[in-house]
mmCIF file of C-alpha atoms and ligand atoms in Angstrom:
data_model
loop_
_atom_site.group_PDB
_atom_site.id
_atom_site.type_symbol
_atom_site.label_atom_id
_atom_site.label_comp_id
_atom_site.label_asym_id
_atom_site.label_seq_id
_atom_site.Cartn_x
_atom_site.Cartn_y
_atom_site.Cartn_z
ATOM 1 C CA UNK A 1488 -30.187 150.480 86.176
ATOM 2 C CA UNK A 1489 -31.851 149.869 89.657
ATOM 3 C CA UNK A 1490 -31.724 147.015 91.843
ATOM 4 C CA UNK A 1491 -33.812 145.935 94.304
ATOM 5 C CA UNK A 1492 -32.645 145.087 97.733
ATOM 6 C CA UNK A 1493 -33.650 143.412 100.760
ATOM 7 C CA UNK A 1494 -34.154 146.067 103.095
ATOM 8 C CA UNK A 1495 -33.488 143.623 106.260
ATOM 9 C CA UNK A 1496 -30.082 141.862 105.220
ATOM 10 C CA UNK A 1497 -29.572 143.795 102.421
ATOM 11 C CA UNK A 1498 -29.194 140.742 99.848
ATOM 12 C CA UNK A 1499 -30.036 141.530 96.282
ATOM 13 C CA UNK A 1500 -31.683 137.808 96.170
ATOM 14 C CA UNK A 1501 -35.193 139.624 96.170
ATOM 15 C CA UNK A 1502 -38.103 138.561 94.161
ATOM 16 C CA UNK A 1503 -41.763 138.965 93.825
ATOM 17 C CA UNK A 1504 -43.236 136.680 96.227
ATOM 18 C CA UNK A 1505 -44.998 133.915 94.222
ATOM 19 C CA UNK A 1506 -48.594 134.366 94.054
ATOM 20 C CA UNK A 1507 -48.607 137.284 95.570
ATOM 21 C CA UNK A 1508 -51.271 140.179 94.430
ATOM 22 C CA UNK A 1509 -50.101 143.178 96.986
ATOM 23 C CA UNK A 1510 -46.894 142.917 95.698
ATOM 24 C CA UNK A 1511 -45.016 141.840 98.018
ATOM 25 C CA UNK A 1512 -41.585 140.679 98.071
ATOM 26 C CA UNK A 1513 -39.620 137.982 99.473
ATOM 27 C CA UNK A 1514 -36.035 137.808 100.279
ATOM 28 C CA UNK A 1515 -34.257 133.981 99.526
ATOM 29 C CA UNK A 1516 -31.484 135.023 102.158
ATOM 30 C CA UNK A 1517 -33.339 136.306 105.255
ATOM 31 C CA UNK A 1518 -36.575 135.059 104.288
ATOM 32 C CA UNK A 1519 -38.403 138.974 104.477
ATOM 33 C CA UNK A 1520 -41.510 139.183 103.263
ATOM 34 C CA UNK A 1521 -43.401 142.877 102.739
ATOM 35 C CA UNK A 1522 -44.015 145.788 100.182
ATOM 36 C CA UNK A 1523 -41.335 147.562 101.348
ATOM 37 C CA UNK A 1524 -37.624 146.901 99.498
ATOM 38 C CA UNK A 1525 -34.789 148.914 98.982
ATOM 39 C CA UNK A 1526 -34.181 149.906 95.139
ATOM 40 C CA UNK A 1527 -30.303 150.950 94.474
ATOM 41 C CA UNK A 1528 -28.791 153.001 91.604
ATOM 42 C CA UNK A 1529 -25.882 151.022 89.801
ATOM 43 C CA UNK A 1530 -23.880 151.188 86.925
ATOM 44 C CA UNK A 1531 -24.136 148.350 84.150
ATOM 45 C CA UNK A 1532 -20.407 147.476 84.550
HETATM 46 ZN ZN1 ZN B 2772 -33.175 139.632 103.391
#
């Protein structure tokens, strides 16, 4: 599975941002907002 990462602080609290319609993310930690995130390979254990 992939996860998506904050590519600022590298936090895994990412989500879409709310309301947003270009897809943009925001980060809960460092507060980033943008399109561009980091997406990480890792295993489901
Ligand atoms: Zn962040």
């Amino acid at each position: 599975m992939f996860i998506k990462k904050c590519p600022k602080c590298l936090s895994a609290k990412i989500n879409l941002f709310a309301g947003a319609i270009t897809g943009e993310y925001h980060c809960q930690k460092c507060n980033y907002v943008g399109t561009l995130i980091l997406e990480e390979e890792v295993d489901p254990d």
